Amino acid sequence: MPKISGDELRGHLATLILSVLARGEAHGYEVLRRIEDAGSGALELKEGTLYPALYRLEQSGHISARWESAKETRRGPRRRIYRLTKKGIAELDRGRKSWRNFVSVMDRIVEA
Amino acid sequence: MEALRIHIERIVRPIRAGGRRKNKMREELLAHLERRCEDDMARGTTQQQAQDFAMTQLGDPEALRNDLQATVPFLERMLFVKLPFATLDSWFDRSHDESAIHFVLVRTICMTMFAVLLIALLFVIDHGPALVSGFAGEHEWHDLPTQCSSLLLMPCLIGLGAFIAHVLVEVTGLRRNLSKMHSAGLFLRVISLNAFIGVQLLIIVFGGLFVEYLTAPPRVAAVTLYALGSVARILIPAVVFSFVVGMPFTAWVMVKEHERYEKWGRLKIDE
């Protein structure tokens, strides 16, 4: 399968993150794994780009974050668990509509 | 996993942001890289290969640093702009190669300049609108030269106060003892440093007031006392608030942060 680079994903990363968080709360690495798994290995995402995107989503109130509790903690550094907020759900809805519109417009042009 | 920490520190340390935010970034990126390494090592790669791969996968450090920097709110970014001169801690710690005279003079000059700015600001606030709008009374125009000369006298007095305070601190060995307190508890060090700043400010204000009261003619003294009183009105509540609320809280937060992130600060990175 041809790879999709990070540049092609630019602008859609927020929607990707919100989509995978819609399946349930997750820490950063898990978010990445879910995106990679859903993309069947076709997505070539620079992993570092995930965290600035998560912080921006958190600041805009689309997701909320908490440090994992003592029970959840394994050995090593703590992880932050992210979850979708109501505002995030609405944003995801908008993102999906925008994506469908983008695909349909591109389809009409490219497949013409 | 020291290599991972150093890699993260190279990315995070130069970011202009508060300690809490940077520590969040550090811990989260480290958790990510460690998890990536564990997964790769479970697939049979060596630790070295796993670490190299994890760091490569994280992306270009400079691009990531810029992206992380962009997530820091504007005001916070401005608060942590690197100044061309010393940080607060080194301001009160004389380096080994700096002479005591140089240390005292530089700080005295800085304090005097700060006083000039502060007093000019107070003067503009008090008299600016009346003078600009032309509604100043006859006596205000008449008094202006006297007021200006007495206002110029004050920075000199404050500078003298700063000079005396620093000399006292040097002579009594207080600053030297503060520097040695690195080995003492961090809580104690923060409290002492704050107390040192507070006491110094009080010496400057009341020392200036006292000297001025003893030496100046009554009219100049009245204006100077008024302006110094204005400074004191701002300074004393600030110092009291700092002692009662700010200092214990700051110390507590710093101790908590320090305990958790002590290792990061010790890492040697090429900045």
Coordinates of N, CA and C in Angstrom, one line a residue, chain B residues 90-96 98-108 161-179 196 200 203:
Chain B
S90 N 20.9 34.1 39.7 CA 22.3 34.6 39.5 C 22.5 36.0 39.9
W91 N 21.4 36.8 39.9 CA 21.4 38.2 40.3 C 21.9 38.3 41.7
F92 N 21.5 37.3 42.6 CA 21.9 37.4 44.0 C 23.1 36.5 44.3
D93 N 23.6 35.7 43.3 CA 24.7 34.9 43.5 C 25.9 35.5 42.8
R94 N 26.9 35.9 43.5 CA 28.1 36.5 42.8 C 28.9 35.3 42.3
S95 N 29.3 35.4 41.0 CA 30.2 34.3 40.5 C 31.6 34.4 41.1
H96 N 32.3 33.3 40.9 CA 33.7 33.2 41.5 C 34.6 34.3 40.9
E98 N 33.8 37.2 39.8 CA 33.4 38.6 39.9 C 33.8 39.2 41.2
S99 N 34.4 40.4 41.2 CA 34.8 41.0 42.4 C 33.6 41.5 43.2
A100 N 33.8 41.6 44.5 CA 32.7 42.1 45.4 C 32.3 43.6 45.0
I101 N 33.4 44.4 44.6 CA 33.1 45.8 44.2 C 32.2 45.8 43.0
H102 N 32.7 45.0 42.0 CA 31.9 45.0 40.7 C 30.5 44.6 41.0
F103 N 30.3 43.5 41.8 CA 29.0 43.0 42.1 C 28.1 44.1 42.7
V104 N 28.6 44.8 43.7 CA 27.9 45.8 44.4 C 27.6 47.0 43.5
L105 N 28.6 47.4 42.7 CA 28.4 48.6 41.8 C 27.3 48.3 40.7
V106 N 27.4 47.2 40.1 CA 26.5 46.9 39.0 C 25.1 46.9 39.5
R107 N 24.9 46.2 40.7 CA 23.5 46.1 41.2 C 23.0 47.5 41.7
T108 N 23.9 48.3 42.2 CA 23.5 49.6 42.7 C 23.1 50.5 41.5
G161 N 20.9 53.6 49.1 CA 20.3 52.6 49.9 C 20.7 51.2 49.4
A162 N 20.6 51.0 48.1 CA 21.0 49.7 47.5 C 22.4 49.4 47.8
F163 N 23.3 50.5 47.6 CA 24.7 50.3 47.9 C 25.0 49.8 49.3
I164 N 24.3 50.5 50.2 CA 24.5 50.2 51.7 C 24.0 48.7 51.9
A165 N 22.9 48.4 51.3 CA 22.3 47.1 51.6 C 23.2 46.0 51.0
H166 N 23.8 46.2 49.8 CA 24.7 45.2 49.2 C 26.0 45.1 50.0
V167 N 26.5 46.2 50.4 CA 27.7 46.2 51.2 C 27.5 45.4 52.5
L168 N 26.4 45.7 53.1 CA 26.0 45.0 54.4 C 26.0 43.5 54.2
V169 N 25.3 43.2 53.1 CA 25.2 41.7 52.7 C 26.5 41.1 52.5
E170 N 27.4 41.8 51.8 CA 28.7 41.3 51.6 C 29.5 41.2 52.9
V171 N 29.5 42.3 53.7 CA 30.3 42.3 54.9 C 29.9 41.3 55.9
T172 N 28.6 41.1 56.0 CA 28.1 40.2 57.0 C 28.2 38.7 56.5
G173 N 28.5 38.6 55.2 CA 28.6 37.2 54.7 C 27.2 36.5 54.4
L174 N 26.2 37.3 54.5 CA 24.8 36.8 54.3 C 24.7 36.2 52.9
R175 N 25.2 36.9 51.8 CA 25.1 36.4 50.5 C 25.9 35.1 50.3
R176 N 27.1 35.1 50.9 CA 27.9 33.9 50.8 C 27.2 32.7 51.4
N177 N 26.6 32.9 52.5 CA 25.9 31.9 53.2 C 24.7 31.4 52.4
L178 N 24.0 32.4 51.7 CA 22.9 32.0 50.9 C 23.3 31.1 49.7
S179 N 24.5 31.4 49.2 CA 25.0 30.6 48.1 C 25.3 29.2 48.5
F196 N 15.6 37.7 51.7 CA 16.7 38.6 51.3 C 16.2 39.7 50.4
Q200 N 16.0 43.6 51.6 CA 16.7 44.6 50.8 C 15.8 45.8 50.4
I203 N 15.1 48.0 53.3 CA 16.3 48.8 53.6 C 16.4 50.0 52.7

